[in-house]
Short mmCIF file of C-alpha atoms and ligand atoms in Angstrom, two decimals:
data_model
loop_
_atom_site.label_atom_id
_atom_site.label_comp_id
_atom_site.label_asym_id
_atom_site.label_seq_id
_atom_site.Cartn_x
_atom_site.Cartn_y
_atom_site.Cartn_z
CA UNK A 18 -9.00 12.33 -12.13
CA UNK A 19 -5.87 11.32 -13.13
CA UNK A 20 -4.97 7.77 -14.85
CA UNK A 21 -2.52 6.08 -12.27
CA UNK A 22 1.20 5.69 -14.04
CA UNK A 23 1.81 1.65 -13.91
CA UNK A 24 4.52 -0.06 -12.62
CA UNK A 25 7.21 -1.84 -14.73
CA UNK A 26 7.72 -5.26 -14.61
CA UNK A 27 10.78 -7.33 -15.99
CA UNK A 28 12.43 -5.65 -18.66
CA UNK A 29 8.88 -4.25 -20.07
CA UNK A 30 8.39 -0.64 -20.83
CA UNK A 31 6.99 1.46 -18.12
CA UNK A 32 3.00 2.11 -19.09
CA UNK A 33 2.66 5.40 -18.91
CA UNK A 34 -0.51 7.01 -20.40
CA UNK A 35 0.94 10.27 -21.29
CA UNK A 36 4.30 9.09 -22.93
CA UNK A 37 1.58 5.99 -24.55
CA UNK A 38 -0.10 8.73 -26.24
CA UNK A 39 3.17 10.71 -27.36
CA UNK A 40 3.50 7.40 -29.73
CA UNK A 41 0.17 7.74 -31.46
CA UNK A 42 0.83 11.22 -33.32
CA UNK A 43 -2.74 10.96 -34.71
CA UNK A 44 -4.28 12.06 -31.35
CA UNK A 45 -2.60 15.48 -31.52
CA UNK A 46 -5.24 16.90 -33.15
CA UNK A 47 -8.07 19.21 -33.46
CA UNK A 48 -11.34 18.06 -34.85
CA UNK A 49 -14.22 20.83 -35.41
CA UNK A 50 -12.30 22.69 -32.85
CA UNK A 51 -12.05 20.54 -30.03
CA UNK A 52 -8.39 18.44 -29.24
CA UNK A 53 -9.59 14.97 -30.33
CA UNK A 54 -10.76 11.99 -28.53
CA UNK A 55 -10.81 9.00 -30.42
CA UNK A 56 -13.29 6.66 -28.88
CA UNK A 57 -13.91 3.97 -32.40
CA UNK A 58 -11.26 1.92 -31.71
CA UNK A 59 -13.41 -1.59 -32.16
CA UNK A 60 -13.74 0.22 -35.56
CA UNK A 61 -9.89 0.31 -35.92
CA UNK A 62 -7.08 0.92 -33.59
CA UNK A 63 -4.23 3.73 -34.11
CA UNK A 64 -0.90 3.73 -35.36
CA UNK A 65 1.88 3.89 -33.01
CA UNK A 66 5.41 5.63 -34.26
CA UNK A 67 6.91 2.59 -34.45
CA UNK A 68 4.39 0.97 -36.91
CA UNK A 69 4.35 3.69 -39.16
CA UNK A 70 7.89 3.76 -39.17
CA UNK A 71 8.54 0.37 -39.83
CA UNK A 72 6.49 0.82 -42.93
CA UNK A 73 7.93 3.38 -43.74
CA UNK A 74 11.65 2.15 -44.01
CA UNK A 75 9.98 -0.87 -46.04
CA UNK A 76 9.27 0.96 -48.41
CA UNK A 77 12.30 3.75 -48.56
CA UNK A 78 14.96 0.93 -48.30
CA UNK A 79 14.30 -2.51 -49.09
CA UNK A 80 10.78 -2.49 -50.94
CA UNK A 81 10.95 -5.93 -53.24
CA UNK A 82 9.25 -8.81 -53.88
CA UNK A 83 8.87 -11.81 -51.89
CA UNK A 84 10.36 -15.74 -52.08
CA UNK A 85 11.63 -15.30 -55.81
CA UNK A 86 14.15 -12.38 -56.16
CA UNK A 87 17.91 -13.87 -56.77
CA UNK A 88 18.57 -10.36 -55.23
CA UNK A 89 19.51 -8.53 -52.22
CA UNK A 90 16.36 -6.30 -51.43
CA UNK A 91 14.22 -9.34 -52.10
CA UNK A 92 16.05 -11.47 -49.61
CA UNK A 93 15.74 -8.90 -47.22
CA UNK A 94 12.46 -8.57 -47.87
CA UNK A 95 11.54 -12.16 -47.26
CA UNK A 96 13.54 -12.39 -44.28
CA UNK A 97 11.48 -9.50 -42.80
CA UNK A 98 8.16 -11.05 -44.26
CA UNK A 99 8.86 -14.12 -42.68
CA UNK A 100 10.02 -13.09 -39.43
CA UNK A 101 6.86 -11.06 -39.32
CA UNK A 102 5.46 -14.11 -39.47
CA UNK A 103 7.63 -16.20 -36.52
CA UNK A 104 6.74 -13.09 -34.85
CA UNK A 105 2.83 -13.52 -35.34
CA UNK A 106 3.37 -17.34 -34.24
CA UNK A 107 4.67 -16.47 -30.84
CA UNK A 108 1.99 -13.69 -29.94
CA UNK A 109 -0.63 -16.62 -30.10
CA UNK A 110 1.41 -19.35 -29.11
CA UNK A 111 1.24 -21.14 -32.14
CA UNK A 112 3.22 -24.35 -32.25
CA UNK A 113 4.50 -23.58 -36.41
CA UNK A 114 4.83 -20.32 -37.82
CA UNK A 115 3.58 -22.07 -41.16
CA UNK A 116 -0.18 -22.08 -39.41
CA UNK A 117 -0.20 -18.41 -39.53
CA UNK A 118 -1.63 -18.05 -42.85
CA UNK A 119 -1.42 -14.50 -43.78
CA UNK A 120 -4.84 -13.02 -45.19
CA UNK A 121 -6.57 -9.42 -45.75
CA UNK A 122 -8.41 -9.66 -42.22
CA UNK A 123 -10.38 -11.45 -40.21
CA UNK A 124 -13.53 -11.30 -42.82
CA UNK A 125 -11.25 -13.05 -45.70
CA UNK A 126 -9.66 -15.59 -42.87
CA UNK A 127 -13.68 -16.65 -41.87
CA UNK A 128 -14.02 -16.89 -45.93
CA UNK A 129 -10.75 -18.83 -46.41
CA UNK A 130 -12.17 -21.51 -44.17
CA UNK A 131 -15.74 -21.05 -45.27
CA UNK A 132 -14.55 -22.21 -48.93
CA UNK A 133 -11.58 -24.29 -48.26
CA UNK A 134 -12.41 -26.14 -45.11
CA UNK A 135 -16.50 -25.83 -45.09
CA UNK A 136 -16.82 -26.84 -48.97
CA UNK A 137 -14.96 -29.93 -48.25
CA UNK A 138 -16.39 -30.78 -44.55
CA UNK A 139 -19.93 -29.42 -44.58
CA UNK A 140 -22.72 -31.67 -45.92
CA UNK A 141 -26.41 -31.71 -46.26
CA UNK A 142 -28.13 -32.02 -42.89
CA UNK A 143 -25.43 -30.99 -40.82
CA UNK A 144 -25.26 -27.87 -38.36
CA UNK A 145 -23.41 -24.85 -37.96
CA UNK A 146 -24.25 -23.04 -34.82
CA UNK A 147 -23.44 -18.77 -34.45
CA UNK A 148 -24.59 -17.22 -31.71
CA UNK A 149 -26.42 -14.66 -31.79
CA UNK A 150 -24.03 -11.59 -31.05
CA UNK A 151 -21.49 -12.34 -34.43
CA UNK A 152 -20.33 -9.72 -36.43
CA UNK A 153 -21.57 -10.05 -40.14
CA UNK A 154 -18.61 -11.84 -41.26
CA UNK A 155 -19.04 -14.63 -39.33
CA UNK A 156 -22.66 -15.41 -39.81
CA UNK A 157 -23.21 -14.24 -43.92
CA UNK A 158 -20.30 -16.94 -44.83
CA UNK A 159 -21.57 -19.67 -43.09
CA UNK A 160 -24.95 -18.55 -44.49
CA UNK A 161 -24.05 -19.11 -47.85
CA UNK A 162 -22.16 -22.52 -47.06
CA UNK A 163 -25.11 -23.74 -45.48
CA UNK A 164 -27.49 -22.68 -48.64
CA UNK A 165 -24.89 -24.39 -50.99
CA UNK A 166 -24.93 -27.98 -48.94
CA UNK A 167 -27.95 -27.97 -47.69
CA UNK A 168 -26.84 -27.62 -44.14
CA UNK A 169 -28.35 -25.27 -41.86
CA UNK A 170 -27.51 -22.43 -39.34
CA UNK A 171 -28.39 -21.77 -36.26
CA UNK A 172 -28.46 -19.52 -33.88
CA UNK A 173 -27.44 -20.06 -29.78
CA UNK A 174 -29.89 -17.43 -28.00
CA UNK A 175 -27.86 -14.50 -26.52
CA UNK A 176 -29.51 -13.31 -22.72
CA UNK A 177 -30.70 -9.80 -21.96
CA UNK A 178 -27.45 -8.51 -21.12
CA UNK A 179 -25.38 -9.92 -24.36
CA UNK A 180 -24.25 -13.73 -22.66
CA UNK A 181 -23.95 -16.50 -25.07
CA UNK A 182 -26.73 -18.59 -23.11
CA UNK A 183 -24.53 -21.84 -22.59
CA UNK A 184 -27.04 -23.87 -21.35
CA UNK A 185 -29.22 -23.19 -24.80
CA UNK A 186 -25.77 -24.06 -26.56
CA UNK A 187 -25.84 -27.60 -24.92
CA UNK A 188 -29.26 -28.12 -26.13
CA UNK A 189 -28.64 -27.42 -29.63
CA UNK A 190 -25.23 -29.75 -29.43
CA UNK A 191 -25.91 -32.95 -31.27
CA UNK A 192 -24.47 -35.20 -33.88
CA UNK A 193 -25.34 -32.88 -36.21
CA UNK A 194 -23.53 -29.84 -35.26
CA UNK A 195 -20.05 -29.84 -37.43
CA UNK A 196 -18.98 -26.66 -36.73
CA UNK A 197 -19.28 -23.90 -33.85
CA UNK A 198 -18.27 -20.41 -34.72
CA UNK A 199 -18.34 -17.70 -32.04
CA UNK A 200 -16.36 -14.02 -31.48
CA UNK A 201 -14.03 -14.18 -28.42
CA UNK A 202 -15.21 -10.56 -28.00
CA UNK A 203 -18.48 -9.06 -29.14
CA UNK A 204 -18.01 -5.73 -31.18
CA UNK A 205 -20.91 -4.88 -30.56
CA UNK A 206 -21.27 -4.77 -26.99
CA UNK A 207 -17.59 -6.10 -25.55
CA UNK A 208 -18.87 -9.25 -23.58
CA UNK A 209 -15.40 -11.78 -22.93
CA UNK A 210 -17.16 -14.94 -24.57
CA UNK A 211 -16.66 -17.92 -22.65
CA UNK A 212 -15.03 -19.94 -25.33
CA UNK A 213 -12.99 -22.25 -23.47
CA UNK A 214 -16.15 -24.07 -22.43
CA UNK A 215 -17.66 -23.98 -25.47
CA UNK A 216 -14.88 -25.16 -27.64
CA UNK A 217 -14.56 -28.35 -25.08
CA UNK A 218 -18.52 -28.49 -25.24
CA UNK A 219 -18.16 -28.17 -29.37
CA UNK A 220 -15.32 -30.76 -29.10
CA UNK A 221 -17.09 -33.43 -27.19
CA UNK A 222 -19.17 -33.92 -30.04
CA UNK A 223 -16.26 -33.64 -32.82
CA UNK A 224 -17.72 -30.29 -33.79
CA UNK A 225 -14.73 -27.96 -35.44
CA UNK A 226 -15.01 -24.27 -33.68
CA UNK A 227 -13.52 -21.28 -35.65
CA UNK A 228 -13.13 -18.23 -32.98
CA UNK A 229 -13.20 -14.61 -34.33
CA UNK A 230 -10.34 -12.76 -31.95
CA UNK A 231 -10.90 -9.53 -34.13
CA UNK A 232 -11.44 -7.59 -30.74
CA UNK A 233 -9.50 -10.11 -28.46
CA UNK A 234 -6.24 -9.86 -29.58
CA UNK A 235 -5.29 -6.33 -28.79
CA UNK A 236 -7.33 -6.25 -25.37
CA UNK A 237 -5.28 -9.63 -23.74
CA UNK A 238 -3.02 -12.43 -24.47
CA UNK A 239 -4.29 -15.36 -26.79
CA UNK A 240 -2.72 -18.85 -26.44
CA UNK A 241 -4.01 -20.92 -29.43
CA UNK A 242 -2.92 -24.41 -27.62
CA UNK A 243 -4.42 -23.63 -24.37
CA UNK A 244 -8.04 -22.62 -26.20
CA UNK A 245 -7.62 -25.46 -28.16
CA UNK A 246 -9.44 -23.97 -30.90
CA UNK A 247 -9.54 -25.36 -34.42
CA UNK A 248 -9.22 -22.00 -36.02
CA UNK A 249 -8.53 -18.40 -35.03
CA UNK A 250 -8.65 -15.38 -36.55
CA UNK A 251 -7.69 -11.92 -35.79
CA UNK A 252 -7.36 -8.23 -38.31
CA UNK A 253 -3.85 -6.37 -38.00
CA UNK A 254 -5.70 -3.13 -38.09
CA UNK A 255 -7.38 -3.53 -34.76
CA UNK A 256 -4.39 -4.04 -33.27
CA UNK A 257 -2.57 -1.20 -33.97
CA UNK A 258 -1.29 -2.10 -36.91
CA UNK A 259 -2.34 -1.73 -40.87
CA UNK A 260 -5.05 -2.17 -42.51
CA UNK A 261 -5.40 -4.82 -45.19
CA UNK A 262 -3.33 -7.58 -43.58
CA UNK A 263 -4.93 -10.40 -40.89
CA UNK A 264 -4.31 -14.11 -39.54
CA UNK A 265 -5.40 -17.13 -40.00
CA UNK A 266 -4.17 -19.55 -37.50
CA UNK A 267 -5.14 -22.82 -37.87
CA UNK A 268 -4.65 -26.30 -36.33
CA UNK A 269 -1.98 -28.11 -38.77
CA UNK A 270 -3.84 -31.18 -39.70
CA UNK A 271 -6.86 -28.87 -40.44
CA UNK A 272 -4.55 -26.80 -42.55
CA UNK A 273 -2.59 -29.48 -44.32
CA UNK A 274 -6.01 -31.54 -44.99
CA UNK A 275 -7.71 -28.20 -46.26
CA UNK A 276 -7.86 -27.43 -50.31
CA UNK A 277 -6.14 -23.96 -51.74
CA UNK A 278 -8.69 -21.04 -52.03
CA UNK A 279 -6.87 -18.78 -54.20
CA UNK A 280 -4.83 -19.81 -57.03
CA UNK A 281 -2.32 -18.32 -58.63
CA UNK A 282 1.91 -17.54 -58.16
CA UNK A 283 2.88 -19.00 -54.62
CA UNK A 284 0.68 -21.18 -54.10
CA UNK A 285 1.89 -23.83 -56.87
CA UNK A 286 5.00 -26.27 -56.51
CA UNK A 287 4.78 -27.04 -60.29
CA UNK A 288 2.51 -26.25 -62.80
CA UNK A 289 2.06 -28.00 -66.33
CA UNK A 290 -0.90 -27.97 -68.42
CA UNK A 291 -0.80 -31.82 -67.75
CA UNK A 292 -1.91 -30.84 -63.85
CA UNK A 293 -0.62 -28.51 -61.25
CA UNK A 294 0.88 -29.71 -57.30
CA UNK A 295 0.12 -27.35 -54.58
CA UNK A 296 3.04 -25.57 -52.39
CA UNK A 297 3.35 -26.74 -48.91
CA UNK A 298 1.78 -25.00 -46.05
CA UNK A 299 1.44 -21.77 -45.63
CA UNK A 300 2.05 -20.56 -48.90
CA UNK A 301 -0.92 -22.80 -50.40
CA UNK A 302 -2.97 -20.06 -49.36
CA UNK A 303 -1.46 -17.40 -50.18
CA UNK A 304 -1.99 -16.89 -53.77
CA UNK A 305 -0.21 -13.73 -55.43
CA UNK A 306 1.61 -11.00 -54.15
CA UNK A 307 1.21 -11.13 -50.29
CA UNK A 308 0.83 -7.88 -48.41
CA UNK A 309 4.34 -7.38 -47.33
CA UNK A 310 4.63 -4.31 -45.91
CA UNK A 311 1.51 -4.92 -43.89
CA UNK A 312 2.95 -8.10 -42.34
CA UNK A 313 5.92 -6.18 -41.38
CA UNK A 314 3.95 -3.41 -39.73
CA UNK A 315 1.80 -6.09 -38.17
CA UNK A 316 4.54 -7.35 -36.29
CA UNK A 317 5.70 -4.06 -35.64
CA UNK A 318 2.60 -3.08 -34.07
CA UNK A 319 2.69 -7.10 -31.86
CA UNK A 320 6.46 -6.09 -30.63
CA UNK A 321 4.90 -2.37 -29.75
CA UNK A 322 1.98 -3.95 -27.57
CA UNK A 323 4.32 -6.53 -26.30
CA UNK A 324 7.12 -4.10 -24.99
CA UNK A 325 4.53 -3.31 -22.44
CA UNK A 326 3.81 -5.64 -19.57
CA UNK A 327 0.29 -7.10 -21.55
CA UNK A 328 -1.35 -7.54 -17.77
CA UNK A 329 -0.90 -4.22 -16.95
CA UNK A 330 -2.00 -2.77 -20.27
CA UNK A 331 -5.34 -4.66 -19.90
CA UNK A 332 -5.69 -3.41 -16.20
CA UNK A 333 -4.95 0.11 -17.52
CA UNK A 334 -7.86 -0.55 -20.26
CA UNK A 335 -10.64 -2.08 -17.29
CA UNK A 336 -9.74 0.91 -15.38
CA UNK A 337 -11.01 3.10 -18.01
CA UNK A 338 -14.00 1.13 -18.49
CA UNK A 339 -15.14 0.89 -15.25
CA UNK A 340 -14.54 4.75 -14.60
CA UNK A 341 -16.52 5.39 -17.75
CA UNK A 342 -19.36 2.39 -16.68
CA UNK A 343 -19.79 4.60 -13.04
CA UNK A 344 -19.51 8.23 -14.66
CA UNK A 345 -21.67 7.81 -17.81
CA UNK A 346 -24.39 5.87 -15.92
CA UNK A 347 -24.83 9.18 -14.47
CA UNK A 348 -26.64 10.97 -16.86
CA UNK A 349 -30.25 10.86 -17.21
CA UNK A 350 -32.14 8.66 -19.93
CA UNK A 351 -28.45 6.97 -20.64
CA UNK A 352 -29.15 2.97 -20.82
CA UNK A 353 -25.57 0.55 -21.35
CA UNK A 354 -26.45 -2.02 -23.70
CA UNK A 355 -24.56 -5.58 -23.18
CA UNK A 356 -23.93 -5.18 -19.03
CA UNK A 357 -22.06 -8.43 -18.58
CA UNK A 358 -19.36 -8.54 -15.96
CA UNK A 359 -16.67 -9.88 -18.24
CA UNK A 360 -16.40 -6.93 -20.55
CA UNK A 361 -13.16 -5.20 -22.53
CA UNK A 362 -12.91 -2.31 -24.66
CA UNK A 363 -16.24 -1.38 -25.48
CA UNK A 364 -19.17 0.78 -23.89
CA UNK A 365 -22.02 0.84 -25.89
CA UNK A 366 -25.10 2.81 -25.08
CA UNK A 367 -28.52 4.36 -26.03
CA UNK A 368 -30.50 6.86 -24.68
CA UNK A 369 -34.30 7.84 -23.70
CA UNK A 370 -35.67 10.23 -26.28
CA UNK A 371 -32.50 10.37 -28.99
CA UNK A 372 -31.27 8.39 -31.90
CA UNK A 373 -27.89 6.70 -32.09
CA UNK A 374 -26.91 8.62 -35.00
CA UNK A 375 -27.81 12.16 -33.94
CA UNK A 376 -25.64 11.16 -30.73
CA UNK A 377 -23.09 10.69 -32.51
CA UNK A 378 -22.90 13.29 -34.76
CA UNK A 379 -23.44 15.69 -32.47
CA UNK A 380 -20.60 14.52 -30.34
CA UNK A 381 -18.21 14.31 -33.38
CA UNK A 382 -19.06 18.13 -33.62
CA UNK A 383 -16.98 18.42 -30.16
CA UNK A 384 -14.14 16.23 -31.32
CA UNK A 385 -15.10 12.94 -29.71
CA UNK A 386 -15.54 10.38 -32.23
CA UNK A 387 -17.98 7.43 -31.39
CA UNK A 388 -19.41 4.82 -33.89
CA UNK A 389 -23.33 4.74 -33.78
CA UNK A 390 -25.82 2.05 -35.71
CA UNK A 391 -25.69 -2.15 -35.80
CA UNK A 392 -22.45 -2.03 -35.67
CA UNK A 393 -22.70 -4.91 -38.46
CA UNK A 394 -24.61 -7.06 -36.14
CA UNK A 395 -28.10 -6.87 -36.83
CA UNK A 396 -29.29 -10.16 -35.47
CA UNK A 397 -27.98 -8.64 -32.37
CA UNK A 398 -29.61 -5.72 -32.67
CA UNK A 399 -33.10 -7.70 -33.17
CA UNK A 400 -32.54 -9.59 -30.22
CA UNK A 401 -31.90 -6.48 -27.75
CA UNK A 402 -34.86 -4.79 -29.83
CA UNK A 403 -32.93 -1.72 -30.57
CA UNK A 404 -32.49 -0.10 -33.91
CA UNK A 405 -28.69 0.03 -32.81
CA UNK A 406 -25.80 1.96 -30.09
CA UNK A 407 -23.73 4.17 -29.61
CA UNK A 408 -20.30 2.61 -29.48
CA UNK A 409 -17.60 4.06 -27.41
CA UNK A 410 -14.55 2.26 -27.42
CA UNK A 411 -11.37 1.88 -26.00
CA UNK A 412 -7.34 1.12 -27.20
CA UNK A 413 -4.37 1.31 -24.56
CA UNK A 414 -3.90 5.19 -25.12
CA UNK A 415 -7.36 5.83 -23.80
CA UNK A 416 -7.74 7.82 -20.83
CA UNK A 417 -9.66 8.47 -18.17
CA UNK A 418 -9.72 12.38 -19.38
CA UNK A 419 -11.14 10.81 -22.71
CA UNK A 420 -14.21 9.31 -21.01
CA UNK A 421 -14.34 13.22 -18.88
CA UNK A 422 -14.54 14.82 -21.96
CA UNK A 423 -17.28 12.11 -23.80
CA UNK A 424 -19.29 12.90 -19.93
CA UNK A 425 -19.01 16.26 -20.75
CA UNK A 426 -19.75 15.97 -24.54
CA UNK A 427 -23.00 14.16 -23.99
CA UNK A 428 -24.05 16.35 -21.21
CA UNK A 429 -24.31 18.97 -24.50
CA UNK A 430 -25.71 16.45 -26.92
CA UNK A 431 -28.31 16.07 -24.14
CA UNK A 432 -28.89 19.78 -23.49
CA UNK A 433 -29.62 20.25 -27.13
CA UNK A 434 -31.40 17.14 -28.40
CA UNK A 435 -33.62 16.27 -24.83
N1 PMP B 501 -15.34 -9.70 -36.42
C1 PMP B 501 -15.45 -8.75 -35.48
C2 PMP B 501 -15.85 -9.14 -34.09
C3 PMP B 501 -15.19 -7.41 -35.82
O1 PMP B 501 -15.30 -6.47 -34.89
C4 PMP B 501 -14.82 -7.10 -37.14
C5 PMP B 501 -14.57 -5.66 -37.56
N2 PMP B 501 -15.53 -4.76 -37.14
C6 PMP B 501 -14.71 -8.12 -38.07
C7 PMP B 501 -14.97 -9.41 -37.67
C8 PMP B 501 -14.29 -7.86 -39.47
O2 PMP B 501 -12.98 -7.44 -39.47
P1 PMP B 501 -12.29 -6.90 -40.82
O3 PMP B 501 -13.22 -5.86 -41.36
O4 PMP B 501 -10.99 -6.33 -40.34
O5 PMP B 501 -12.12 -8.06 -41.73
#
């Protein structure tokens, strides 16, 4: 079946699968003989063109350093560095473009307010609460935090089919609780969190909530005001952009209250070995040489997404989940793991009688590459009482002849390993 070509709205590009996929040159190859489908994109998303061309020029014209060249490239430079980050601001709403910190990823943004914000808020005998479905680098942090102050984490209960159990959340809300951390996606499984509600539950007892938007931000549109949330953070390489550069957005009087967390250049406004003054927000945290070229692509990759219409991009990507949700539950022994209604981007499954891993490396001997195991989420994994998945998942140049050929791939697997 054929994906349906998408109307244009505005002055947005048309979404059309097939010219979509022209952009991504990576997916015009053969892997072990077979044209490739690339189905790990919660592992990392692919570069358009435009991305890789944007990096490209970076470094071929006007590759310099940052804030203190009395030169032309480094001006440039800067200028592009901090319109990447204006840029950034406006794709989550952000009311300053100094809140977007710029860090490494989403793991080093959780860390940045683990050390800066949690070392100076967290105290013996408070809370943190994780549910259970977090990605390793938003429980191990807090985990360390909570051993240093003598606070404590704990989990909110996750339901059979990978729901944050709200009414479990409200029992474990009390004075205690300072902070609530939660993914607005689950890697694991792709449940929508409800974190509206449970950032105004959080709030109603003045408990901070960081969100994790690692596999939000690239799936639909994220308005930091209308969440509310304290902090957010997101990775650019999940949405299709580099690897090594993220955000940290954070609310202002969070930020401005919150100690550096690297030191070094850029993050001083004098230094003396009398004492040292901090620079003003968002440099403070942004010790060093930033990662220039991958804030540049990063916005690259934000002005890519957003020349589409976003709505119909994310109707596009449910499409493609539900036709792979009715087709795959089709063959025999295949279970989906994490069946709530308010899914994006990820089917994740296991099946009578094989192991995630032989799955999956049986399938990447046809070309379709899956990710199989925890997916660094072993409480998770406990809960459900699996040993782990297989992941497929999903970017805006999947199609519904992707999820034909994974049908047809597994149909083999099955053959040879059932
Ligand atoms: N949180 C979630 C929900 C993720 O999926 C990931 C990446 N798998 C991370 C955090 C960590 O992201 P990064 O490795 O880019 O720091």
């Amino acid at each position: 079946m054929s994906d349906q070509m998408l109307a244009p709205e505005n002055t947005c590009r048309q979404f059309d699968i097939a010219s979509v996929r022209e952009d991504f040159p990576i997916l015009r190859q053969e892997v072990n003989g077979h044209p490739l489908v690339y189905l790990d994109n919660a592992a990392t998303t692919q570069k358009p063109n435009a991305v890789i061309d944007e990096i490209s020029n970076y470094y071929r014209s006007y590759n310099s350093n940052v804030h203190r060249g009395a030169h032309h490239l480094s001006d440039k430079a800067t200028s592009h560095f901090e319109a990447a980050r204006e840029r950034i601001s406006k794709f989550v709403n952000s009311p300053k473009a100094s809140q977007v910190i710029w860090t490494r990823g989403t793991t080093e943004a959780v860390n940045l307010v683990a050390s800066s914000w949690g070392r100076a808020n967290i105290s013996s005998g408070d809370t943190i609460l994780v549910p259970e479905l977090e990605h390793h680098s938003n429980i191990v942090p807090w985990q360390t935090l909570a051993i240093e102050k003598g606070a404590q984490v704990k989990p909110i209960p996750v339901s059979d089919i990978g729901e944050i159990d709200l009414a479990a959340f409200d029992a474990l809300l009390d004075d205690s609780v300072k902070l609530v951390v939660v993914n607005h996606v689950s890697n694991a499984l792709g449940t929508i969190n409800p974190i509206k509600e449970i950032i105004e539950r959080a709030h109603s007892v003045d408990a901070k909530v960081l969100v994790d938007g690692a596999q939000a931000v690239a799936h639909f549109e994220v308005d930091v005001q209308i969440l509310d949330c304290d902090f957010y953070a997101f990775s650019g390489h999940k949405l299709y952009g580099p690897t090594g550069i993220g955000v940290l957005w954070g609310k202002e009087s969070l930020l401005e209250a919150m100690p550096p967390y690297h030191f070094g250049g850029e993050m001083i406004e004098s230094v003396s070995f009398s004492g040292t003054t901090f620079n003003r927000l968002p440099y403070k945290f942004e010790a060093g040489t930033p990662d220039i070229a991958g804030a540049i692509g990063l916005a690259a990759a934000v002005d890519y997404l957003c020349s589409f219409d976003r709505a119909l991009v994310q109707k596009h990507e449910q499409d493609v989940l539900t036709y792979a949700i009715d087709l795959l539950s089709d063959i025999s022994g295949l279970k989906r793991v994490g069946e709530s209604s308010n899914c994006t981007g990820v089917f994740s499954f296991v099946i009578t009688g094989t192991h995630p891993s032989d799955v999956g490396m049986l399938l990447d001997q046809q070309g379709v590459a899956v990710r199989t195991g925890h997916h660094c989420a072993q409480p998770l994994m406990e809960r459900l009482a699996l040993p782990g998945t297989v992941r497929a998942s999903f970017a805006m140049y999947t199609s519904r002849q992707d999820i034909d050929k994974l049908y047809e791939a597994l149909t083999k697997v099955l053959q040879f390993l059932v």
